Short mmCIF file of C-alpha atoms in Angstrom, two decimals:
data_model
loop_
_atom_site.label_atom_id
_atom_site.label_comp_id
_atom_site.label_asym_id
_atom_site.label_seq_id
_atom_site.Cartn_x
_atom_site.Cartn_y
_atom_site.Cartn_z
CA MET A 30 4.48 -18.11 0.31
CA SER A 31 0.82 -19.08 0.18
CA ASN A 32 0.27 -18.36 3.83
CA LEU A 33 1.81 -14.96 3.93
CA VAL A 34 -0.27 -12.09 2.68
CA ARG A 35 -0.35 -12.05 -1.12
CA LEU A 36 -2.74 -9.18 -1.55
CA ASN A 37 -1.79 -5.90 -3.23
CA THR A 38 -4.12 -3.18 -2.20
CA GLY A 39 -5.73 -0.14 -3.61
CA SER A 40 -7.80 2.57 -1.99
CA ALA A 41 -11.25 3.72 -1.11
CA GLY A 42 -13.97 5.15 -3.25
CA SER A 43 -14.52 8.53 -4.79
CA HIS A 44 -15.66 10.20 -1.62
CA ARG A 45 -14.38 12.27 1.16
CA PRO A 46 -12.63 9.82 3.40
CA GLY A 47 -13.79 11.50 6.51
CA ALA A 48 -17.44 10.75 5.57
CA SER A 49 -19.10 8.03 7.47
CA ALA A 50 -21.84 5.82 6.23
CA GLY A 51 -23.40 2.53 7.13
CA ARG A 52 -23.53 0.98 10.55
CA GLY A 53 -19.81 0.39 10.99
CA PRO A 54 -17.82 1.79 13.89
CA ALA A 55 -14.81 3.94 13.46
CA PRO A 56 -11.61 1.84 13.59
CA GLU A 57 -9.17 2.38 16.36
CA SER A 58 -6.27 2.83 13.96
CA GLU A 59 -2.94 4.47 13.39
CA ALA A 60 -4.54 6.89 10.92
CA PRO A 61 -7.78 8.41 12.25
CA LEU A 62 -10.90 8.21 10.21
CA ALA A 63 -13.29 10.84 11.56
CA ASP A 64 -13.49 14.33 10.20
CA PHE A 65 -10.78 16.53 11.63
CA ALA A 66 -10.66 20.07 12.79
CA PHE A 67 -8.10 21.53 10.54
CA GLU A 68 -5.63 24.18 11.47
CA ASP A 69 -4.12 26.10 8.68
CA ALA A 70 -0.54 26.46 9.85
CA ASP A 71 0.25 26.13 13.52
CA GLY A 72 -0.35 22.43 13.57
CA LEU A 73 -2.93 19.71 13.47
CA PRO A 74 -4.29 18.65 16.88
CA PRO A 75 -4.53 14.90 17.40
CA PRO A 76 -8.13 13.77 16.78
CA GLU A 77 -10.18 12.22 19.49
CA ALA A 78 -10.16 8.46 19.58
CA PRO A 79 -13.39 7.05 18.14
CA PRO A 80 -15.77 5.59 20.68
CA PRO A 81 -15.62 1.83 21.41
CA SER A 82 -18.20 -0.37 19.76
CA ASP A 83 -19.50 -3.82 20.18
CA ARG A 84 -19.86 -4.32 16.40
CA ARG A 85 -16.21 -4.99 15.72
CA GLY A 86 -16.61 -8.60 14.68
CA PRO A 87 -14.53 -11.63 15.69
CA MET A 88 -11.74 -11.14 13.16
CA ARG A 89 -11.15 -7.44 13.36
CA PRO A 90 -7.69 -6.65 14.83
CA ALA A 91 -7.46 -4.35 17.78
CA GLN A 92 -5.48 -1.87 15.71
CA LEU A 93 -6.02 -1.22 11.98
CA SER A 94 -2.99 -0.17 9.97
CA PRO A 95 -3.34 1.63 6.61
CA THR A 96 -2.89 -0.60 3.60
CA ARG A 97 0.40 1.10 2.68
CA ARG A 98 1.87 -0.27 5.87
CA ARG A 99 0.64 -3.80 5.26
CA LEU A 100 3.63 -6.03 4.73
CA GLN A 101 3.72 -8.04 1.51
CA GLY A 102 4.58 -11.60 2.37
CA GLU A 103 6.45 -12.30 -0.86
CA VAL A 104 8.86 -9.46 -0.21
CA TYR A 105 9.79 -10.63 3.25
CA ALA A 106 9.90 -14.29 2.24
CA ARG A 107 12.38 -13.48 -0.49
CA THR A 108 14.34 -11.27 1.90
CA PHE A 109 14.60 -14.11 4.39
CA GLN A 110 15.64 -16.43 1.56
CA ALA A 111 18.26 -14.00 0.33
CA LEU A 112 19.69 -13.58 3.85
CA ASP A 113 19.85 -17.37 4.28
CA GLY A 114 21.69 -17.55 0.97
CA LEU A 115 24.17 -14.89 1.99
CA PHE A 116 24.84 -16.71 5.22
CA LEU A 117 25.44 -20.05 3.52
CA ALA A 118 27.67 -18.26 1.00
CA ALA A 119 29.73 -16.83 3.86
CA VAL A 120 30.01 -20.26 5.45
CA SER A 121 31.15 -21.75 2.13
CA LEU A 122 33.74 -19.00 1.61
CA THR A 123 35.10 -19.34 5.12
CA ALA A 124 35.42 -23.12 4.72
CA PHE A 125 37.13 -22.76 1.38
CA LEU A 126 39.60 -20.17 2.72
CA SER A 127 40.26 -22.29 5.82
CA LEU A 128 40.35 -25.79 4.35
CA GLY A 129 41.28 -25.10 0.73
CA GLY A 130 40.49 -27.79 -1.85
CA GLN A 131 37.99 -27.49 -4.65
CA ALA A 132 35.45 -24.70 -4.43
CA GLY A 133 32.65 -27.01 -5.60
CA VAL A 134 32.90 -29.01 -2.43
CA HIS A 135 31.79 -25.93 -0.43
CA VAL A 136 29.51 -24.39 -2.99
CA ALA A 137 27.40 -27.50 -3.80
CA PRO A 138 25.94 -28.00 -0.32
CA ALA A 139 24.91 -24.37 -0.06
CA LEU A 140 22.98 -24.59 -3.33
CA ALA A 141 21.45 -27.93 -2.33
CA VAL A 142 20.32 -26.67 1.08
CA MET A 143 18.73 -23.53 -0.45
CA ILE A 144 16.81 -25.71 -2.88
CA ALA A 145 15.72 -28.03 -0.08
CA LEU A 146 14.56 -25.12 2.10
CA SER A 147 12.54 -23.66 -0.79
CA LEU A 148 10.97 -27.00 -1.85
CA SER A 149 10.02 -27.88 1.71
CA GLY A 150 8.10 -24.62 2.17
CA ARG A 151 10.32 -23.21 4.87
CA TYR A 152 9.59 -19.64 3.75
CA ALA A 153 5.78 -20.10 3.98
CA PHE A 154 5.54 -19.67 7.76
CA GLY A 155 2.06 -21.09 8.06
CA SER A 156 -0.21 -19.39 10.57
CA ARG A 157 -0.58 -22.58 12.62
CA GLU A 158 3.07 -23.68 12.36
CA GLY A 159 4.76 -23.69 15.75
CA LEU A 160 8.44 -22.78 16.26
CA ALA A 161 9.48 -26.29 17.21
CA TYR A 162 7.83 -27.74 14.09
CA HIS A 163 9.42 -25.06 11.85
CA LEU A 164 12.90 -25.65 13.26
CA ALA A 165 12.54 -29.40 12.99
CA ALA A 166 11.48 -29.14 9.35
CA THR A 167 14.32 -26.68 8.68
CA GLY A 168 16.80 -29.16 10.17
CA LEU A 169 15.46 -31.94 7.94
CA ALA A 170 15.78 -29.70 4.91
CA VAL A 171 19.43 -28.98 5.80
CA LEU A 172 20.14 -32.69 6.21
CA ALA A 173 18.44 -33.51 2.92
CA GLY A 174 20.36 -30.79 1.08
CA VAL A 175 23.72 -31.83 2.54
CA ALA A 176 22.99 -35.50 1.78
CA ALA A 177 22.09 -34.76 -1.79
CA ALA A 178 25.21 -32.64 -2.28
CA ALA A 179 27.40 -35.35 -0.65
CA ALA A 180 25.97 -38.07 -2.91
CA ILE A 181 26.65 -35.98 -6.03
CA LEU A 182 30.20 -34.94 -4.92
CA ALA A 183 31.09 -38.52 -3.89
CA SER A 184 30.61 -39.65 -7.49
CA PHE A 185 33.45 -37.30 -8.59
CA LEU A 186 35.67 -37.07 -5.52
CA PRO A 187 36.88 -39.50 -2.81
CA PRO A 188 34.04 -39.98 -0.34
CA ALA A 189 36.38 -39.52 2.65
CA ALA A 190 37.48 -36.11 1.42
CA VAL A 191 33.86 -35.05 0.81
CA PHE A 192 32.62 -36.11 4.27
CA ALA A 193 35.65 -34.44 5.94
CA ALA A 194 34.98 -31.21 4.14
CA LEU A 195 31.17 -31.25 4.85
CA GLY A 196 31.37 -31.96 8.56
CA ALA A 197 32.28 -28.50 9.84
CA TRP A 198 30.19 -26.92 7.11
CA THR A 199 27.06 -28.80 8.13
CA LEU A 200 27.43 -27.90 11.77
CA ALA A 201 27.86 -24.21 10.99
CA ALA A 202 24.91 -24.33 8.61
CA PHE A 203 22.72 -25.96 11.23
CA LEU A 204 23.50 -23.49 13.96
CA GLY A 205 23.30 -20.42 11.75
CA LEU A 206 20.04 -21.40 9.99
CA TYR A 207 18.45 -22.35 13.32
CA ALA A 208 19.28 -18.90 14.70
CA LEU A 209 18.06 -17.16 11.51
CA HIS A 210 14.85 -19.11 11.19
CA THR A 211 14.02 -18.57 14.89
CA THR A 212 14.31 -14.86 14.13
CA TRP A 213 12.21 -15.10 11.01
CA TRP A 214 9.53 -17.05 12.80
CA LEU A 215 9.38 -14.51 15.71
CA LEU A 216 9.17 -11.64 13.27
CA VAL A 217 6.35 -13.21 11.31
CA ARG A 218 4.41 -14.00 14.53
CA ARG A 219 4.84 -10.38 15.67
CA TRP A 220 3.73 -9.00 12.32
CA ARG A 221 0.70 -11.28 12.27
CA GLY A 222 -0.19 -10.07 15.79
CA ASP A 223 0.05 -6.45 14.57
CA GLY A 224 -2.29 -7.27 11.72
CA ARG A 225 0.34 -6.34 9.17
CA LEU A 226 0.55 -9.69 7.50
CA THR A 227 -3.07 -10.77 7.52
CA PRO A 228 -5.14 -9.14 4.75
CA ASN A 229 -8.31 -7.35 5.64
CA VAL A 230 -11.32 -7.94 3.44
CA VAL A 231 -14.98 -7.03 3.26
CA VAL A 232 -17.63 -9.15 1.63
CA VAL A 233 -20.46 -7.94 -0.62
CA GLY A 234 -23.44 -10.25 -0.40
CA ALA A 235 -24.85 -11.88 2.77
CA THR A 236 -25.04 -15.23 1.02
CA PRO A 237 -24.26 -18.85 1.99
CA ALA A 238 -21.01 -18.50 0.03
CA ALA A 239 -20.10 -15.49 2.20
CA GLU A 240 -20.85 -17.49 5.32
CA ARG A 241 -18.68 -20.39 4.12
CA LEU A 242 -15.90 -17.88 3.46
CA ILE A 243 -16.17 -16.44 6.91
CA ALA A 244 -16.18 -19.90 8.53
CA HIS A 245 -13.12 -20.85 6.50
CA ALA A 246 -11.37 -17.61 7.51
CA MET A 247 -12.13 -18.15 11.19
CA ARG A 248 -10.56 -21.67 11.00
CA SER A 249 -7.51 -20.76 8.93
CA ARG A 250 -6.88 -17.23 10.20
CA GLU A 251 -5.57 -16.53 6.73
CA LEU A 252 -7.55 -13.30 6.38
CA ASN A 253 -9.66 -10.92 8.48
CA VAL A 254 -13.25 -10.39 7.34
CA LEU A 255 -14.06 -6.95 8.76
CA GLY A 256 -17.68 -6.73 7.61
CA VAL A 257 -20.41 -7.66 5.19
CA PHE A 258 -22.38 -5.39 2.90
CA ASP A 259 -25.60 -6.32 1.14
CA ASP A 260 -28.08 -4.22 -0.93
CA ARG A 261 -30.95 -6.42 0.41
CA LEU A 262 -30.67 -5.30 4.00
CA ALA A 263 -34.25 -6.23 4.77
CA ARG A 264 -33.33 -9.92 4.19
CA ALA A 265 -29.82 -9.72 5.61
CA PRO A 266 -29.03 -10.71 9.22
CA GLN A 267 -27.41 -8.32 11.63
CA ALA A 268 -24.24 -10.43 11.56
CA MET A 269 -22.89 -13.55 9.93
CA ARG A 270 -20.99 -15.75 12.36
CA GLY A 271 -20.29 -12.63 14.41
CA VAL A 272 -19.09 -10.49 11.44
CA PRO A 273 -21.35 -7.43 11.35
CA VAL A 274 -23.48 -6.49 8.35
CA LEU A 275 -22.43 -2.86 7.94
CA GLY A 276 -24.80 -1.60 5.26
CA ASP A 277 -25.57 -1.64 1.55
CA THR A 278 -23.25 -0.98 -1.49
CA ARG A 279 -23.65 2.73 -1.09
CA ALA A 280 -22.49 2.51 2.51
CA LEU A 281 -19.48 0.49 1.43
CA LEU A 282 -18.46 3.16 -1.10
CA GLU A 283 -18.46 5.80 1.62
CA HIS A 284 -17.51 3.72 4.63
CA ARG A 285 -14.61 5.00 6.68
CA ILE A 286 -13.08 1.55 7.12
CA MET A 287 -12.28 1.23 3.40
CA PRO A 288 -8.74 2.74 3.53
CA TYR A 289 -7.89 -0.26 5.73
CA VAL A 290 -9.36 -2.89 3.36
CA ASP A 291 -7.10 -4.93 1.03
CA ARG A 292 -9.74 -6.62 -1.01
CA VAL A 293 -13.48 -6.49 -1.64
CA ILE A 294 -14.88 -9.94 -2.27
CA VAL A 295 -18.15 -10.19 -4.13
CA ALA A 296 -20.08 -13.29 -2.93
CA VAL A 297 -23.20 -13.10 -5.05
CA PRO A 298 -24.76 -16.48 -6.04
CA ALA A 299 -23.48 -17.96 -9.31
CA GLY A 300 -26.90 -18.00 -10.94
CA ALA A 301 -27.58 -14.28 -10.38
CA ARG A 302 -25.38 -13.10 -13.27
CA HIS A 303 -27.28 -9.86 -13.72
CA ARG A 304 -26.93 -9.05 -10.03
CA VAL A 305 -23.16 -9.83 -10.25
CA ARG A 306 -22.78 -7.35 -13.07
CA GLU A 307 -24.77 -4.74 -11.20
CA VAL A 308 -22.70 -5.11 -8.02
CA ILE A 309 -19.41 -4.99 -9.97
CA GLN A 310 -20.57 -1.85 -11.80
CA ALA A 311 -21.60 -0.26 -8.55
CA LEU A 312 -18.18 -0.96 -7.08
CA ARG A 313 -16.34 0.45 -10.15
CA PRO A 314 -15.41 3.71 -8.40
CA LEU A 315 -13.41 1.82 -5.77
CA PRO A 316 -9.67 1.62 -6.35
CA ASN A 317 -9.54 -1.38 -3.98
CA GLU A 318 -8.88 -4.76 -5.50
CA ILE A 319 -12.21 -6.39 -6.23
CA ALA A 320 -12.47 -10.20 -6.46
CA LEU A 321 -15.30 -12.53 -7.31
CA LEU A 322 -15.85 -15.59 -5.10
CA LEU A 323 -16.07 -18.48 -7.54
CA GLU A 324 -18.76 -20.94 -6.44
CA ASP A 325 -18.21 -22.94 -9.61
CA GLU A 326 -15.91 -22.74 -12.58
CA ASP A 327 -18.58 -21.33 -14.88
CA LEU A 328 -18.74 -18.17 -12.81
CA GLU A 329 -15.22 -17.31 -14.00
CA THR A 330 -16.74 -16.14 -17.28
CA THR A 331 -19.22 -13.75 -15.61
CA GLY A 332 -17.22 -10.67 -16.28
CA ARG A 333 -14.83 -10.02 -19.14
CA GLU A 334 -12.65 -7.98 -16.77
CA ALA A 335 -11.77 -10.99 -14.70
CA ARG A 336 -8.08 -10.90 -15.61
CA ARG A 337 -6.50 -13.06 -12.95
CA SER A 338 -7.42 -15.71 -10.48
CA SER A 339 -5.94 -16.38 -7.07
CA ARG A 340 -6.81 -18.60 -4.08
CA VAL A 341 -7.09 -18.07 -0.41
CA ARG A 342 -6.23 -21.63 0.44
CA ASP A 343 -8.86 -23.69 -1.38
CA ILE A 344 -11.23 -20.77 -2.14
CA PRO A 345 -10.89 -19.65 -5.75
CA LEU A 346 -11.19 -15.92 -6.42
CA ALA A 347 -11.37 -14.17 -9.85
CA ARG A 348 -9.69 -10.74 -9.81
CA ILE A 349 -12.06 -8.28 -11.40
CA ALA A 350 -10.39 -4.93 -10.84
CA GLY A 351 -7.86 -3.13 -8.72
CA PRO A 352 -4.42 -1.62 -8.65
CA PRO A 353 -1.70 -3.15 -10.86
CA ARG A 354 0.20 -5.98 -9.26
CA HIS A 355 3.89 -5.47 -9.86
CA LEU A 356 5.68 -6.53 -6.72
CA GLY A 357 9.16 -6.04 -8.20
CA ARG A 358 8.31 -2.55 -9.42
CA ALA A 359 6.99 -1.65 -5.96
CA VAL A 360 10.26 -2.70 -4.32
CA VAL A 361 12.38 -0.81 -6.89
CA LYS A 362 10.16 2.27 -6.53
CA ARG A 363 10.47 2.29 -2.71
CA THR A 364 14.23 1.76 -3.01
CA LEU A 365 14.45 4.76 -5.39
CA ASP A 366 12.36 6.85 -2.95
CA LEU A 367 14.61 6.10 -0.04
CA THR A 368 17.93 6.55 -1.82
CA ALA A 369 17.14 9.54 -4.09
CA GLY A 370 14.77 11.14 -1.55
CA GLY A 371 17.34 10.84 1.27
CA LEU A 372 20.13 12.24 -0.92
CA ALA A 373 17.84 15.06 -2.11
CA LEU A 374 16.94 16.01 1.48
CA ILE A 375 20.55 16.21 2.51
CA LEU A 376 21.46 18.35 -0.51
CA ALA A 377 18.43 20.59 -0.04
CA LEU A 378 18.89 21.29 3.66
CA PRO A 379 20.93 24.49 3.21
CA LEU A 380 18.39 25.81 0.73
CA MET A 381 15.53 24.86 2.96
CA ALA A 382 17.20 26.72 5.86
CA LEU A 383 17.42 29.91 3.75
CA LEU A 384 13.75 29.51 2.62
CA ALA A 385 12.64 29.07 6.20
CA LEU A 386 14.46 32.27 7.22
CA ALA A 387 12.96 34.21 4.30
CA ILE A 388 9.46 33.00 5.17
CA ARG A 389 9.92 34.00 8.79
CA LEU A 390 11.12 37.46 7.83
CA ASP A 391 8.51 38.04 5.15
CA SER A 392 5.29 37.58 7.08
CA PRO A 393 4.15 36.60 10.57
CA GLY A 394 3.20 32.99 11.16
CA PRO A 395 4.73 29.54 11.11
CA ILE A 396 7.26 28.41 8.51
CA PHE A 397 5.45 25.28 7.53
CA PHE A 398 1.95 24.66 6.30
CA ARG A 399 0.49 21.22 7.08
CA GLN A 400 -2.59 19.97 5.31
CA ARG A 401 -4.51 16.72 5.40
CA ARG A 402 -4.65 15.22 1.94
CA GLN A 403 -5.72 12.01 0.32
CA GLY A 404 -2.94 9.39 0.04
CA PHE A 405 -2.74 5.80 -1.01
CA ASN A 406 -6.08 3.99 -0.50
CA ASN A 407 -7.59 7.38 0.40
CA GLU A 408 -5.69 7.39 3.66
CA GLU A 409 -5.58 10.74 5.26
CA ILE A 410 -2.00 11.93 5.48
CA VAL A 411 -0.46 15.16 6.69
CA VAL A 412 1.46 16.75 3.83
CA TRP A 413 4.21 19.28 4.62
CA LYS A 414 4.87 22.43 2.62
CA PHE A 415 6.57 25.77 3.23
CA ARG A 416 3.94 28.33 4.00
CA SER A 417 3.28 30.52 0.96
CA MET A 418 0.13 32.33 2.14
CA ARG A 419 -0.62 34.86 4.82
CA HIS A 420 -1.26 32.85 7.91
CA GLU A 421 -4.77 34.21 8.60
CA ALA A 422 -5.86 33.49 5.01
CA ALA A 423 -4.57 29.96 4.64
CA ASP A 424 -7.16 27.48 3.36
CA ALA A 425 -6.58 23.95 4.62
CA HIS A 426 -9.68 22.58 2.78
CA ALA A 427 -8.77 24.12 -0.64
CA THR A 428 -12.34 25.42 -0.80
CA ARG A 429 -10.91 28.30 -2.85
CA GLN A 430 -8.08 27.32 -5.17
CA VAL A 431 -5.28 29.68 -5.90
CA GLN A 432 -5.82 32.17 -8.69
CA ALA A 433 -3.51 34.45 -10.63
CA ASP A 434 -2.39 37.39 -8.48
CA ASP A 435 -4.08 35.82 -5.47
CA ASP A 436 -3.96 38.37 -2.64
CA ARG A 437 -3.46 35.57 -0.05
CA VAL A 438 -0.01 34.64 -1.41
CA THR A 439 2.96 36.38 0.18
CA ARG A 440 5.96 37.84 -1.64
CA VAL A 441 8.15 34.90 -0.79
CA GLY A 442 5.19 32.63 -1.43
CA ARG A 443 4.94 33.76 -5.05
CA PHE A 444 8.56 32.76 -5.68
CA ILE A 445 8.47 29.40 -3.90
CA ARG A 446 5.12 28.50 -5.53
CA ALA A 447 6.29 29.44 -8.98
CA THR A 448 9.48 27.31 -8.58
CA SER A 449 7.70 24.52 -6.56
CA LEU A 450 10.27 25.02 -3.78
CA ASP A 451 7.35 25.06 -1.36
CA GLU A 452 7.09 21.31 -1.95
CA LEU A 453 10.57 20.49 -0.64
CA PRO A 454 9.38 19.52 2.90
CA GLN A 455 7.40 16.72 1.25
CA LEU A 456 10.68 14.82 1.06
CA LEU A 457 9.84 13.98 4.71
CA ASN A 458 6.61 12.42 3.58
CA VAL A 459 8.47 10.39 1.00
CA LEU A 460 10.96 9.07 3.52
CA LYS A 461 8.08 8.19 5.85
CA GLY A 462 6.48 6.11 3.09
CA GLU A 463 3.35 8.29 2.84
CA MET A 464 4.33 9.65 -0.53
CA SER A 465 6.64 8.77 -3.41
CA LEU A 466 8.94 10.93 -5.50
CA VAL A 467 6.77 10.27 -8.55
CA GLY A 468 3.05 9.70 -8.54
CA PRO A 469 -0.34 11.49 -8.73
CA ARG A 470 -0.20 14.79 -6.85
CA PRO A 471 -2.09 14.54 -3.48
CA HIS A 472 -5.19 16.78 -3.41
CA ALA A 473 -6.65 18.32 -0.34
CA ILE A 474 -9.56 16.49 1.19
CA GLY A 475 -12.75 18.14 0.04
CA MET A 476 -11.04 20.18 -2.66
CA MET A 477 -13.52 22.21 -4.61
CA THR A 478 -13.81 22.88 -8.35
CA GLY A 479 -16.17 25.76 -8.49
CA ASP A 480 -19.13 24.85 -6.24
CA VAL A 481 -18.62 21.12 -6.59
CA GLU A 482 -16.26 18.82 -4.76
CA SER A 483 -13.67 17.72 -7.29
CA ALA A 484 -13.97 14.04 -6.33
CA ARG A 485 -17.60 14.05 -7.44
CA LEU A 486 -16.86 15.23 -10.96
CA VAL A 487 -15.25 11.96 -12.10
CA ALA A 488 -16.58 8.54 -11.15
CA GLU A 489 -13.11 6.99 -11.13
CA TYR A 490 -11.52 9.93 -9.29
CA ALA A 491 -10.24 7.67 -6.53
CA HIS A 492 -8.43 5.44 -9.02
CA ARG A 493 -5.62 8.02 -8.84
CA HIS A 494 -5.13 6.78 -5.24
CA ARG A 495 -4.18 3.27 -6.34
CA MET A 496 -0.57 4.40 -5.95
CA LYS A 497 1.14 6.56 -3.43
CA PRO A 498 0.92 10.35 -4.24
CA GLY A 499 4.07 11.90 -5.57
CA MET A 500 6.03 15.14 -5.42
CA THR A 501 5.95 15.17 -9.22
CA GLY A 502 4.15 13.14 -11.73
CA TRP A 503 3.07 12.33 -15.24
CA ALA A 504 0.29 14.92 -15.12
CA ALA A 505 2.71 17.64 -13.88
CA ILE A 506 5.06 17.27 -16.85
CA ASN A 507 2.14 17.08 -19.31
CA GLY A 508 0.78 20.52 -18.38
CA SER A 509 -1.71 19.58 -15.63
CA ARG A 510 -0.16 21.52 -12.78
CA GLY A 511 -1.68 23.77 -10.13
CA PRO A 512 -5.44 24.22 -9.53
CA VAL A 513 -8.06 22.39 -11.53
CA ASP A 514 -10.75 24.98 -12.04
CA THR A 515 -13.11 23.19 -14.45
CA PRO A 516 -14.59 19.71 -14.67
CA GLU A 517 -12.63 19.17 -17.87
CA GLU A 518 -9.36 19.90 -16.08
CA VAL A 519 -10.33 17.44 -13.27
CA ARG A 520 -11.03 14.73 -15.87
CA ARG A 521 -7.78 15.35 -17.64
CA ARG A 522 -5.84 15.25 -14.34
CA VAL A 523 -7.46 11.90 -13.45
CA GLU A 524 -6.86 10.49 -16.92
CA LEU A 525 -3.17 11.35 -16.80
CA ASP A 526 -2.79 9.96 -13.26
CA VAL A 527 -4.48 6.71 -14.16
CA GLU A 528 -2.40 6.43 -17.32
CA TYR A 529 0.77 6.81 -15.21
CA ILE A 530 -0.39 4.15 -12.72
CA GLU A 531 -0.99 1.68 -15.62
CA ARG A 532 2.43 2.44 -17.19
CA GLN A 533 4.57 2.89 -14.08
CA SER A 534 8.10 1.66 -14.28
CA LEU A 535 11.55 2.63 -13.06
CA TRP A 536 12.41 4.15 -16.44
CA LEU A 537 9.22 6.17 -16.60
CA ASP A 538 9.87 7.47 -13.11
CA LEU A 539 13.42 8.48 -13.99
CA TYR A 540 12.10 10.21 -17.16
CA ILE A 541 9.51 12.14 -15.15
CA MET A 542 12.13 13.20 -12.60
CA ALA A 543 14.46 14.34 -15.38
CA MET A 544 11.69 16.29 -17.14
CA THR A 545 10.32 17.95 -14.03
CA LEU A 546 12.79 20.82 -13.80
CA PRO A 547 12.66 21.77 -17.49
CA CYS A 548 8.86 21.66 -17.41
CA LEU A 549 8.78 23.91 -14.29
CA LEU A 550 11.20 26.40 -15.83
CA GLY A 551 9.35 26.45 -19.19
CA ASP A 552 5.84 26.56 -17.79
CA ARG A 553 4.92 30.18 -17.16
CA GLN A 554 1.16 29.60 -17.70
CA ALA A 555 0.40 27.43 -14.73
CA VAL A 556 -0.98 29.24 -11.74
CA ARG A 557 0.44 28.10 -8.45
#
């Protein structure tokens, strides 16, 4: 699957995502990037589309999708492979039930064909591979697999019986796999056209290495280079092969395109080791994956944090920092969110109806409170809650965090906040894929701790956005619930969130879910 996207993504820097810096245009995207006019309860008006710009660059897709919506090629390749295997298993079972005989005669060709398809790269779906070529190669793989199975079976069974049994099986396998692989190829082409399979990157350093990378990307179309950043703007060109130079490192940290970037590639010359370290240190607040473009093998020892290496075709990259790469865990986590979250929503609907009625009768205003918060990769998401404050006093920006005996909280609001029942509508966010059942709690954009924006109190604040936000989390069951009123509380919240991200597993998620209710019932100190 070298030609399908292999990049796991993180998020943007420790800044308010709505802020804009540098010379880059606002992306025309599914999730808007400009500052929004917030409404505290009645709804959030759709933001105006950002103005068109001629500094888009040759590889920037017409529509940018948040990184959480970017499809991971390995997942879909293995899904296609599994569906092919199920189809061949069904063909073998049908043949066995219809023709009888020894089961091995029908199982062996299925296994051989699956091995041949895998070894011949039929699940790579190269960006320049046409449908006719793909189907022809698929047919050759089927023939090779059937021939290998026939040769092995003929050494144990009469050849006539083997060929008689494999005739109908081979025809069914041909027709079915041709139909399936036509579907897979069309899906991959569509996803590539949507920009969901091609990773988006930005490059730090307007160097010859960066220019070679851009030229390679334009030839292979294996990745989209959205922009270049360089601290030496006086020496940097306005564009490199049409890719715009958008600003310096500070502009990159605050640029509104970053929630759509899968990887930051540092392309500083190999000899400038001090500059490499400076750039990597400056990029430390970013939760995005950061990779070093290796101009020679010695450069791999530049940073002790270079834990992994990967390649974009023949270009070696050393992984410096970024979110954990656990593809299997991500699949299991999403499966848990869909199954447990869907079941929880069904079971909670009667209770949610009663709460909605109570809120409506208790105070004037809408039932739901919707607030823009920071999600995965600092994407702005709309989080749903039951309204717990008086409508006219609601604070969408969290400029004033809730205090004990807060006069803004309604009577019903005190109960649903104390029991966290106000969070139940976030099950909708979970099912939409914007949140998870377990993860760092999403904070309001621009949330204040005293007179300072909370995100500015901890350099690695945005590292908590390397995973989808959750309805509950490791911090919540370890006493860090509700408002964070001091810098120390912000640091502790971030430390617990990062600890969870580094340790995340199915068993830890199940433990946190099991401990959430006892912690809520036993925690009378937290202010909510």
